[in-house]
Amino acid sequence: MRNRSCLSIVLAAGLGTRMKSDLPKVMHEIGGLPLVGHVVKALQSAGSERISVVTGPDMPALEKLVYELAPSARCYVQTDRLGTAHAALAARPALDFPADDVLILFGDTPLVTAETVGRVRKALADGADLVVLGFETRRPFGYGRLLTENGRLVAIREEKDATEEERKVTFCNSGIMGFGGAQALALLEAIGNSNAKGEYYLTDAVEIANAKGLKVVAVSGTEIETQGINTRAQLASCEADFQARKRRAALETGCTLLAPATVYFSHDTVLAPDVTVEQNVVFGPGVKVAKGARIRAFSHLEGAQVGENCVIGPYARLRPGAVLGAESRVGNFVEVKNATFGTGAKANHLSYIGDASVGSKSNIGAGTITCNYDGYLKHRTEIGAGSFVGSNSTLVAPVRLGNGAFVAAGSVITDDVSRDSMAFGRARQTVKDGKAKQLRDRLQAAKDSKS
């Protein structure tokens, strides 16, 4: 929609009573991102340069979240909940400076896409004064029906008010609407509350616009992307639809998912072509995986970058700040946090590497840990390129191993190790002949005395 300005109003004041939660409804998450965050992202991608979010009273956490997602957004409070049109008018200061397109959406429809928002905007650009997004469904019960004549939307009829013939209509209201900027405020202000609940409903704008001789049309989205969320069950169902969408996208971009239904994505997971993901892998927020990498079964990744042709897992955990260079390996039961691996570096078994850098082609033996926390502060461990750390070693940070350093198995390293040096940090082995039998005999006698 080049050269057309856009103001979007997101209605997010609902308490979510049926969620049975103290958290505002739109702050519950799909794919690791709050519901309202998905809507804001779609609007940004659709070119909406002005976003206003209508919140309820005493929702500082929601306002904080909105400003984190979109620093230029504005929040407005709907003090009394008197219907959807009343909620939209809570953003009156924004409407006093209308854009070419004014969109009104709900904060609990996280699967709406930028492409669908774009269809609403295109209809406005083509001359419509009011656009309603609808969807076809085989189960229309409970939805408002979109009644059209000769390509014109003439009314939105709620289930309880519909005739038998109107109830056969399967084209239903999503609740998402677009107004031509020149008409938006006047149409919203014309909506009255002469109904049983005494509330102001956005849907009344359709008949008001028609009475004014304005052009009113409906465009189509899908039932899945326009679904709203009011209960935990609906939240779970929406999560399943979101995951199915992400899995399809991964497959379509050239990734291999060995068991797609067992792979869980976050809203911002990025997989390059030719990535292979095995069974039961979870991607938390902030993960990027480069081409040719293989994520093996039962691994969990969050806030991590995986380089080309890396192998992760099985049963590996990458925590925030893990950055793995090309062809590096993080194997079974290895945890990496806030650490970088150079090209070809390896930690194949049973290790914790935190607050560290591991140089290229270094090898970390099984059971090695970097002791990064002293109870008060975090410290870093630096392991130079081509180093070898033997199994069951403990590197007490801050400590540095030079390039080509060698740490003997079972060592506790507290001092720096210079380039190409070997470090031993363990007690000398002592063997006492016959001592094991003496100990067993003494313990057995003690046990027998108590029986």
CSV table of C-alpha atoms in Angstrom, one decimal:
chain,number,residue,atom,x,y,z
A,1,MET,CA,0.0,0.0,0.0
A,2,ARG,CA,2.7,2.4,-1.0
A,3,ASN,CA,1.9,6.1,-0.4
A,4,ARG,CA,-1.1,5.3,1.8
A,5,SER,CA,-0.8,6.0,5.5
A,6,CYS,CA,-2.3,3.6,8.0
A,7,LEU,CA,-3.5,3.8,11.6
A,8,SER,CA,-4.3,0.5,13.3
A,9,ILE,CA,-6.3,0.2,16.5
A,10,VAL,CA,-5.9,-3.0,18.4
A,11,LEU,CA,-8.5,-3.8,21.0
A,12,ALA,CA,-6.8,-5.5,23.9
A,13,ALA,CA,-8.8,-4.5,27.0
A,14,GLY,CA,-10.3,-7.9,27.7
A,15,LEU,CA,-9.7,-9.5,31.1
A,16,GLY,CA,-9.9,-13.0,29.8
A,17,THR,CA,-12.2,-14.2,32.6
A,18,ARG,CA,-12.7,-17.5,30.9
A,19,MET,CA,-8.9,-18.0,30.8
A,20,LYS,CA,-9.1,-18.2,34.6
A,21,SER,CA,-5.9,-16.2,34.9
A,22,ASP,CA,-4.6,-13.0,36.5
A,23,LEU,CA,-2.7,-12.3,33.3
A,24,PRO,CA,-4.5,-10.1,30.7
A,25,LYS,CA,-5.8,-12.3,28.0
A,26,VAL,CA,-3.7,-10.9,25.2
A,27,MET,CA,-0.5,-11.5,27.2
A,28,HIS,CA,-0.9,-15.3,27.0
A,29,GLU,CA,1.5,-16.7,24.5
A,30,ILE,CA,1.5,-18.6,21.1
A,31,GLY,CA,4.9,-19.7,19.9
A,32,GLY,CA,6.6,-17.9,22.7
A,33,LEU,CA,5.1,-14.5,21.8
A,34,PRO,CA,2.1,-12.9,23.5
A,35,LEU,CA,-1.1,-12.9,21.4
A,36,VAL,CA,-1.1,-9.1,21.0
A,37,GLY,CA,2.6,-9.3,19.8
A,38,HIS,CA,1.5,-11.5,16.8
A,39,VAL,CA,-1.1,-8.9,15.8
A,40,VAL,CA,1.4,-6.0,16.1
A,41,LYS,CA,4.0,-7.9,14.0
A,42,ALA,CA,1.4,-8.6,11.3
A,43,LEU,CA,0.4,-4.9,11.2
A,44,GLN,CA,4.0,-3.7,11.0
A,45,SER,CA,4.6,-6.1,8.1
A,46,ALA,CA,1.5,-4.8,6.4
A,47,GLY,CA,2.9,-1.3,6.5
A,48,SER,CA,0.9,0.2,9.4
A,49,GLU,CA,3.2,3.0,10.6
A,50,ARG,CA,0.8,4.0,13.5
A,51,ILE,CA,-0.4,1.5,16.0
A,52,SER,CA,-2.7,2.2,18.9
A,53,VAL,CA,-3.5,-0.4,21.5
A,54,VAL,CA,-6.6,-0.1,23.7
A,55,THR,CA,-6.0,-1.6,27.1
A,56,GLY,CA,-8.0,-2.0,30.3
A,57,PRO,CA,-7.4,-0.2,33.6
A,58,ASP,CA,-4.5,-1.3,35.7
A,59,MET,CA,-2.6,-3.2,32.9
A,60,PRO,CA,0.9,-1.7,33.2
A,61,ALA,CA,2.5,-5.0,32.2
A,62,LEU,CA,0.6,-5.0,28.9
A,63,GLU,CA,1.5,-1.4,28.2
A,64,LYS,CA,5.1,-2.1,28.9
A,65,LEU,CA,5.0,-5.1,26.5
A,66,VAL,CA,3.4,-3.0,23.7
A,67,TYR,CA,6.1,-0.4,23.9
A,68,GLU,CA,8.8,-3.1,23.8
A,69,LEU,CA,7.2,-4.6,20.7
A,70,ALA,CA,6.6,-1.2,19.0
A,71,PRO,CA,8.3,1.7,20.6
A,72,SER,CA,6.3,4.2,18.5
A,73,ALA,CA,2.9,2.7,19.4
A,74,ARG,CA,0.5,4.4,21.8
A,75,CYS,CA,-1.7,2.9,24.5
A,76,TYR,CA,-5.1,4.2,25.5
A,77,VAL,CA,-7.3,3.0,28.4
A,78,GLN,CA,-10.9,1.9,28.1
A,79,THR,CA,-12.1,2.6,31.6
A,80,ASP,CA,-15.6,1.2,31.1
A,81,ARG,CA,-16.2,-1.8,28.9
A,82,LEU,CA,-19.2,-0.8,26.9
A,83,GLY,CA,-18.6,-2.6,23.6
A,84,THR,CA,-16.3,-2.8,20.7
A,85,ALA,CA,-17.1,0.6,19.2
A,86,HIS,CA,-16.7,2.2,22.6
A,87,ALA,CA,-13.3,0.5,22.9
A,88,ALA,CA,-12.2,1.8,19.5
A,89,LEU,CA,-13.2,5.4,20.5
A,90,ALA,CA,-10.9,5.1,23.5
A,91,ALA,CA,-8.2,5.8,20.9
A,92,ARG,CA,-10.0,9.0,20.0
A,93,PRO,CA,-6.8,11.1,20.2
A,94,ALA,CA,-5.3,8.9,17.4
A,95,LEU,CA,-8.5,9.2,15.4
A,96,ASP,CA,-8.4,12.9,15.6
A,97,PHE,CA,-5.5,12.6,13.1
A,98,PRO,CA,-6.8,9.9,10.8
A,99,ALA,CA,-4.7,8.1,8.2
A,100,ASP,CA,-5.8,7.0,4.7
A,101,ASP,CA,-6.6,3.6,6.2
A,102,VAL,CA,-7.9,3.0,9.7
A,103,LEU,CA,-7.9,-0.6,10.8
A,104,ILE,CA,-9.5,-2.1,13.8
A,105,LEU,CA,-8.5,-5.5,15.0
A,106,PHE,CA,-8.6,-7.6,18.1
A,107,GLY,CA,-5.5,-8.4,20.2
A,108,ASP,CA,-6.6,-12.1,20.6
A,109,THR,CA,-6.4,-13.1,16.9
A,110,PRO,CA,-2.7,-14.0,16.7
A,111,LEU,CA,-2.7,-15.9,13.4
A,112,VAL,CA,-3.9,-13.1,11.2
A,113,THR,CA,-1.3,-12.5,8.5
A,114,ALA,CA,0.2,-9.4,7.0
A,115,GLU,CA,-1.1,-10.6,3.6
A,116,THR,CA,-4.7,-10.7,4.8
A,117,VAL,CA,-4.4,-7.3,6.4
A,118,GLY,CA,-3.0,-6.2,3.1
A,119,ARG,CA,-6.2,-7.4,1.3
A,120,VAL,CA,-8.3,-5.1,3.6
A,121,ARG,CA,-6.0,-2.2,2.8
A,122,LYS,CA,-6.2,-2.9,-0.9
A,123,ALA,CA,-10.0,-2.8,-0.8
A,124,LEU,CA,-9.8,0.6,0.8
A,125,ALA,CA,-7.3,1.7,-1.8
A,126,ASP,CA,-9.7,0.6,-4.5
A,127,GLY,CA,-12.4,2.9,-3.2
A,128,ALA,CA,-14.2,1.2,-0.4
A,129,ASP,CA,-15.2,3.3,2.6
A,130,LEU,CA,-15.7,0.3,4.9
A,131,VAL,CA,-14.2,-3.1,4.6
A,132,VAL,CA,-15.1,-6.2,6.8
A,133,LEU,CA,-12.9,-9.3,6.8
A,134,GLY,CA,-14.9,-12.5,6.6
A,135,PHE,CA,-14.3,-16.2,6.4
A,136,GLU,CA,-16.1,-19.2,5.1
A,137,THR,CA,-16.9,-22.0,7.6
A,138,ARG,CA,-18.8,-25.2,7.7
A,139,ARG,CA,-19.8,-24.5,11.3
A,140,PRO,CA,-21.3,-21.0,11.3
A,141,PHE,CA,-23.3,-21.3,14.5
A,142,GLY,CA,-22.6,-18.5,16.9
A,143,TYR,CA,-20.9,-16.2,14.3
A,144,GLY,CA,-22.3,-13.0,12.8
A,145,ARG,CA,-23.3,-13.6,9.2
A,146,LEU,CA,-22.1,-11.3,6.4
A,147,LEU,CA,-25.0,-10.5,4.2
A,148,THR,CA,-24.1,-9.4,0.7
A,149,GLU,CA,-26.0,-8.2,-2.3
A,150,ASN,CA,-24.4,-7.7,-5.7
A,151,GLY,CA,-20.9,-7.5,-4.2
A,152,ARG,CA,-22.0,-5.1,-1.5
A,153,LEU,CA,-22.0,-5.9,2.2
A,154,VAL,CA,-25.4,-4.8,3.4
A,155,ALA,CA,-25.4,-6.1,7.0
A,156,ILE,CA,-23.8,-8.2,9.7
A,157,ARG,CA,-26.5,-10.3,11.3
A,158,GLU,CA,-25.9,-11.9,14.7
A,159,GLU,CA,-27.0,-15.5,15.2
A,160,LYS,CA,-29.8,-14.6,17.6
A,161,ASP,CA,-31.2,-12.0,15.2
A,162,ALA,CA,-30.9,-14.0,12.0
A,163,THR,CA,-33.8,-15.5,10.1
A,164,GLU,CA,-33.7,-19.2,9.1
A,165,GLU,CA,-32.5,-18.3,5.6
A,166,GLU,CA,-29.8,-16.0,7.0
A,167,ARG,CA,-28.5,-18.7,9.3
A,168,LYS,CA,-27.7,-20.8,6.2
A,169,VAL,CA,-25.1,-18.2,5.2
A,170,THR,CA,-21.6,-19.6,5.8
A,171,PHE,CA,-19.7,-16.3,5.2
A,172,CYS,CA,-19.0,-15.0,8.7
A,173,ASN,CA,-17.6,-12.0,10.5
A,174,SER,CA,-14.0,-12.1,11.8
A,175,GLY,CA,-14.4,-8.8,13.7
A,176,ILE,CA,-11.5,-7.2,11.7
A,177,MET,CA,-12.6,-4.0,9.9
A,178,GLY,CA,-11.0,-1.3,7.8
A,179,PHE,CA,-12.3,2.3,7.5
A,180,GLY,CA,-11.5,4.9,4.9
A,181,GLY,CA,-9.8,7.6,7.0
A,182,ALA,CA,-12.1,10.4,5.9
A,183,GLN,CA,-15.1,8.4,7.2
A,184,ALA,CA,-13.7,6.6,10.2
A,185,LEU,CA,-14.4,8.9,13.1
A,186,ALA,CA,-17.9,9.9,11.9
A,187,LEU,CA,-19.0,6.3,11.5
A,188,LEU,CA,-17.7,5.3,14.9
A,189,GLU,CA,-19.4,8.3,16.6
A,190,ALA,CA,-22.7,7.5,14.8
A,191,ILE,CA,-22.9,4.1,16.5
A,192,GLY,CA,-25.5,4.0,19.2
A,193,ASN,CA,-26.3,1.7,22.1
A,194,SER,CA,-30.0,1.0,21.6
A,195,ASN,CA,-29.8,-2.7,22.4
A,196,ALA,CA,-30.5,-5.0,25.3
A,197,LYS,CA,-27.0,-4.6,26.8
A,198,GLY,CA,-26.7,-0.9,26.2
A,199,GLU,CA,-23.4,-1.3,24.4
A,200,TYR,CA,-21.8,0.2,21.3
A,201,TYR,CA,-21.0,-2.4,18.6
A,202,LEU,CA,-18.6,-2.0,15.7
A,203,THR,CA,-20.8,-4.2,13.5
A,204,ASP,CA,-23.5,-1.5,13.5
A,205,ALA,CA,-21.1,0.6,11.3
A,206,VAL,CA,-22.1,-1.5,8.3
A,207,GLU,CA,-25.7,-0.5,8.2
A,208,ILE,CA,-24.8,3.1,9.1
A,209,ALA,CA,-22.4,3.3,6.2
A,210,ASN,CA,-24.9,1.9,3.8
A,211,ALA,CA,-27.5,4.4,5.0
A,212,LYS,CA,-25.1,7.1,4.1
A,213,GLY,CA,-24.6,5.7,0.6
A,214,LEU,CA,-21.0,4.7,1.3
A,215,LYS,CA,-19.2,1.8,-0.4
A,216,VAL,CA,-19.2,-1.2,2.0
A,217,VAL,CA,-17.5,-4.5,1.0
A,218,ALA,CA,-16.3,-7.7,2.5
A,219,VAL,CA,-13.0,-9.5,1.8
A,220,SER,CA,-12.1,-13.1,2.6
A,221,GLY,CA,-9.6,-14.5,5.1
A,222,THR,CA,-9.5,-18.0,6.5
A,223,GLU,CA,-11.2,-19.4,9.5
A,224,ILE,CA,-7.9,-20.5,11.1
A,225,GLU,CA,-6.2,-17.1,10.9
A,226,THR,CA,-9.2,-15.2,12.2
A,227,GLN,CA,-9.9,-17.4,15.2
A,228,GLY,CA,-10.1,-15.6,18.5
A,229,ILE,CA,-9.1,-16.9,21.9
A,230,ASN,CA,-11.2,-16.9,25.0
A,231,THR,CA,-10.4,-20.1,26.8
A,232,ARG,CA,-7.3,-22.3,27.6
A,233,ALA,CA,-8.7,-24.9,25.2
A,234,GLN,CA,-8.9,-22.4,22.4
A,235,LEU,CA,-5.3,-21.2,23.3
A,236,ALA,CA,-4.1,-24.8,22.9
A,237,SER,CA,-6.0,-25.2,19.6
A,238,CYS,CA,-4.5,-22.0,18.2
A,239,GLU,CA,-1.0,-23.1,19.3
A,240,ALA,CA,-1.5,-26.3,17.3
A,241,ASP,CA,-2.5,-24.3,14.2
A,242,PHE,CA,0.4,-22.0,14.7
A,243,GLN,CA,2.8,-25.0,14.9
A,244,ALA,CA,1.3,-26.6,11.8
A,245,ARG,CA,1.9,-23.3,9.9
A,246,LYS,CA,5.5,-23.1,11.1
A,247,ARG,CA,6.2,-26.7,10.1
A,248,ARG,CA,4.7,-26.2,6.6
A,249,ALA,CA,6.9,-23.1,6.2
A,250,ALA,CA,10.0,-25.0,7.2
A,251,LEU,CA,9.3,-27.8,4.8
A,252,GLU,CA,8.5,-25.4,2.0
A,253,THR,CA,11.8,-23.5,2.5
A,254,GLY,CA,13.9,-26.7,2.1
A,255,CYS,CA,14.2,-28.1,5.6
A,256,THR,CA,13.9,-31.8,6.5
A,257,LEU,CA,11.7,-32.6,9.6
A,258,LEU,CA,11.9,-36.3,10.3
A,259,ALA,CA,8.8,-36.2,12.4
A,260,PRO,CA,7.1,-32.8,11.9
A,261,ALA,CA,4.4,-33.2,14.5
A,262,THR,CA,7.1,-33.6,17.2
A,263,VAL,CA,9.0,-30.4,16.4
A,264,TYR,CA,8.0,-27.2,18.2
A,265,PHE,CA,8.8,-23.7,16.9
A,266,SER,CA,8.8,-20.2,18.3
A,267,HIS,CA,7.4,-17.2,16.5
A,268,ASP,CA,10.9,-16.1,15.4
A,269,THR,CA,12.6,-19.4,14.6
A,270,VAL,CA,14.8,-19.2,11.5
A,271,LEU,CA,15.9,-22.3,9.7
A,272,ALA,CA,18.0,-22.1,6.5
A,273,PRO,CA,17.5,-24.6,3.6
A,274,ASP,CA,19.0,-28.0,4.1
A,275,VAL,CA,18.7,-28.0,7.8
A,276,THR,CA,17.6,-31.4,9.2
A,277,VAL,CA,15.6,-31.6,12.4
A,278,GLU,CA,15.1,-34.9,14.1
A,279,GLN,CA,12.3,-36.0,16.4
A,280,ASN,CA,11.1,-34.1,19.5
A,281,VAL,CA,13.1,-30.9,19.1
A,282,VAL,CA,12.0,-27.7,20.8
A,283,PHE,CA,13.0,-24.2,19.5
A,284,GLY,CA,12.5,-21.5,22.0
A,285,PRO,CA,12.6,-17.8,21.1
A,286,GLY,CA,15.6,-16.3,19.3
A,287,VAL,CA,17.1,-19.3,17.4
A,288,LYS,CA,18.8,-19.2,14.0
A,289,VAL,CA,20.1,-22.3,12.3
A,290,ALA,CA,22.4,-22.0,9.2
A,291,LYS,CA,22.2,-24.4,6.2
A,292,GLY,CA,23.3,-27.9,6.5
A,293,ALA,CA,23.1,-28.1,10.2
A,294,ARG,CA,21.5,-31.2,11.9
A,295,ILE,CA,19.5,-30.8,15.1
A,296,ARG,CA,19.3,-34.3,16.6
A,297,ALA,CA,16.5,-35.7,18.7
A,298,PHE,CA,15.3,-34.4,22.0
A,299,SER,CA,17.4,-31.2,21.9
A,300,HIS,CA,16.2,-27.8,23.2
A,301,LEU,CA,17.5,-24.5,21.8
A,302,GLU,CA,16.8,-21.0,22.9
A,303,GLY,CA,18.4,-17.7,22.0
A,304,ALA,CA,21.1,-19.6,20.1
A,305,GLN,CA,22.8,-19.3,16.7
A,306,VAL,CA,23.9,-22.5,15.0
A,307,GLY,CA,26.4,-22.3,12.2
A,308,GLU,CA,26.6,-24.2,8.9
A,309,ASN,CA,26.9,-28.0,9.0
A,310,CYS,CA,26.9,-28.1,12.8
A,311,VAL,CA,25.6,-31.2,14.6
A,312,ILE,CA,23.6,-30.6,17.8
A,313,GLY,CA,22.4,-33.4,20.1
A,314,PRO,CA,20.8,-35.7,20.7
A,315,TYR,CA,19.6,-34.4,24.1
A,316,ALA,CA,21.6,-31.2,23.9
A,317,ARG,CA,20.6,-27.9,25.4
A,318,LEU,CA,21.6,-24.5,23.9
A,319,ARG,CA,20.7,-21.6,26.1
A,320,PRO,CA,20.7,-17.9,25.3
A,321,GLY,CA,24.0,-16.5,24.0
A,322,ALA,CA,25.2,-19.8,22.5
A,323,VAL,CA,26.9,-19.1,19.2
A,324,LEU,CA,28.3,-22.1,17.3
A,325,GLY,CA,30.6,-21.7,14.4
A,326,ALA,CA,30.5,-23.8,11.3
A,327,GLU,CA,31.0,-27.6,11.7
A,328,SER,CA,31.1,-27.5,15.4
A,329,ARG,CA,29.5,-30.2,17.5
A,330,VAL,CA,27.5,-30.2,20.7
A,331,GLY,CA,26.6,-33.7,21.7
A,332,ASN,CA,24.4,-35.6,24.1
A,333,PHE,CA,23.7,-34.0,27.5
A,334,VAL,CA,25.9,-31.0,26.8
A,335,GLU,CA,24.6,-27.6,27.9
A,336,VAL,CA,25.9,-24.4,26.4
A,337,LYS,CA,25.1,-20.9,27.7
A,338,ASN,CA,26.5,-17.5,26.7
A,339,ALA,CA,29.4,-19.2,25.0
A,340,THR,CA,30.9,-19.3,21.5
A,341,PHE,CA,32.4,-22.2,19.7
A,342,GLY,CA,34.8,-21.7,16.9
A,343,THR,CA,34.8,-23.6,13.6
A,344,GLY,CA,35.0,-27.3,14.2
A,345,ALA,CA,35.1,-27.1,18.0
A,346,LYS,CA,33.6,-30.1,19.8
A,347,ALA,CA,31.9,-30.9,23.1
A,348,ASN,CA,30.5,-34.3,22.5
A,349,HIS,CA,29.3,-35.6,25.9
A,350,LEU,CA,28.0,-34.7,29.3
A,351,SER,CA,29.5,-31.2,29.7
A,352,TYR,CA,28.5,-27.7,30.8
A,353,ILE,CA,30.1,-24.8,28.9
A,354,GLY,CA,28.9,-21.4,30.2
A,355,ASP,CA,30.3,-17.9,29.8
A,356,ALA,CA,33.1,-19.2,27.7
A,357,SER,CA,34.8,-19.1,24.3
A,358,VAL,CA,36.0,-22.3,22.7
A,359,GLY,CA,38.5,-21.9,20.0
A,360,SER,CA,38.3,-23.5,16.6
A,361,LYS,CA,39.1,-27.2,16.4
A,362,SER,CA,39.3,-27.5,20.2
A,363,ASN,CA,38.0,-30.7,21.9
A,364,ILE,CA,36.1,-30.7,25.2
A,365,GLY,CA,36.2,-34.0,26.9
A,366,ALA,CA,33.2,-35.7,28.6
A,367,GLY,CA,32.2,-34.4,32.0
A,368,THR,CA,34.0,-31.1,31.6
A,369,ILE,CA,32.5,-28.0,33.2
A,370,THR,CA,33.3,-24.3,33.2
A,371,CYS,CA,32.8,-23.0,36.7
A,372,ASN,CA,31.5,-19.6,35.8
A,373,TYR,CA,29.7,-18.4,38.9
A,374,ASP,CA,31.3,-17.7,42.3
A,375,GLY,CA,28.0,-17.0,44.1
A,376,TYR,CA,28.1,-13.3,43.3
A,377,LEU,CA,29.4,-12.7,39.8
A,378,LYS,CA,29.8,-14.5,36.5
A,379,HIS,CA,33.3,-15.0,35.0
A,380,ARG,CA,34.5,-16.1,31.6
A,381,THR,CA,36.6,-19.1,30.5
A,382,GLU,CA,38.7,-18.7,27.3
A,383,ILE,CA,39.9,-21.8,25.5
A,384,GLY,CA,42.3,-21.2,22.7
A,385,ALA,CA,42.2,-22.8,19.2
A,386,GLY,CA,43.3,-26.4,18.9
A,387,SER,CA,43.2,-27.0,22.6
A,388,PHE,CA,42.3,-30.4,24.3
A,389,VAL,CA,40.5,-30.6,27.6
A,390,GLY,CA,40.5,-34.1,29.1
A,391,SER,CA,37.5,-35.8,30.5
A,392,ASN,CA,36.1,-34.8,33.9
A,393,SER,CA,38.0,-31.5,34.1
A,394,THR,CA,36.9,-28.4,35.9
A,395,LEU,CA,37.9,-25.0,34.6
A,396,VAL,CA,37.4,-22.4,37.3
A,397,ALA,CA,36.8,-19.0,35.8
A,398,PRO,CA,38.2,-16.5,35.2
A,399,VAL,CA,40.8,-18.7,33.4
A,400,ARG,CA,42.4,-18.8,30.0
A,401,LEU,CA,43.9,-21.6,28.0
A,402,GLY,CA,46.3,-20.6,25.2
A,403,ASN,CA,46.1,-22.0,21.7
A,404,GLY,CA,47.1,-25.7,21.6
A,405,ALA,CA,46.9,-26.1,25.4
A,406,PHE,CA,46.4,-29.6,26.8
A,407,VAL,CA,44.5,-30.3,30.1
A,408,ALA,CA,44.9,-33.7,31.6
A,409,ALA,CA,41.8,-35.7,32.4
A,410,GLY,CA,40.4,-35.1,35.9
A,411,SER,CA,42.1,-31.8,36.4
A,412,VAL,CA,40.9,-28.7,38.3
A,413,ILE,CA,42.4,-25.7,36.5
A,414,THR,CA,42.5,-22.4,38.4
A,415,ASP,CA,45.4,-20.7,36.7
A,416,ASP,CA,46.0,-19.7,33.1
A,417,VAL,CA,47.7,-22.3,30.8
A,418,SER,CA,50.0,-20.9,28.2
A,419,ARG,CA,50.2,-21.8,24.5
A,420,ASP,CA,51.0,-25.4,23.8
A,421,SER,CA,51.5,-26.2,27.5
A,422,MET,CA,50.1,-29.2,29.3
A,423,ALA,CA,48.4,-28.7,32.7
A,424,PHE,CA,47.8,-31.3,35.4
A,425,GLY,CA,45.6,-30.2,38.3
A,426,ARG,CA,44.9,-33.4,40.3
A,427,ALA,CA,46.2,-35.2,43.3
A,428,ARG,CA,48.9,-37.9,42.8
A,429,GLN,CA,47.4,-41.4,42.7
A,430,THR,CA,48.3,-43.7,45.7
A,431,VAL,CA,47.7,-47.4,45.8
A,432,LYS,CA,47.5,-49.2,49.2
A,433,ASP,CA,47.7,-53.0,48.8
A,434,GLY,CA,45.0,-54.9,50.7
A,435,LYS,CA,43.3,-51.8,51.9
A,436,ALA,CA,40.1,-52.5,50.0
A,437,LYS,CA,39.6,-55.9,51.6
A,438,GLN,CA,40.2,-54.4,55.1
A,439,LEU,CA,37.6,-51.8,54.5
A,440,ARG,CA,35.0,-54.3,53.3
A,441,ASP,CA,35.6,-56.6,56.3
A,442,ARG,CA,35.2,-53.7,58.7
A,443,LEU,CA,32.0,-52.5,57.1
A,444,GLN,CA,30.6,-56.0,57.0
A,445,ALA,CA,31.3,-56.5,60.6
A,446,ALA,CA,29.6,-53.2,61.5
A,447,LYS,CA,26.5,-54.2,59.5
A,448,ASP,CA,26.4,-57.7,61.1
A,449,SER,CA,26.5,-56.2,64.6
A,450,LYS,CA,23.3,-54.3,63.9
A,451,SER,CA,21.4,-57.3,62.6
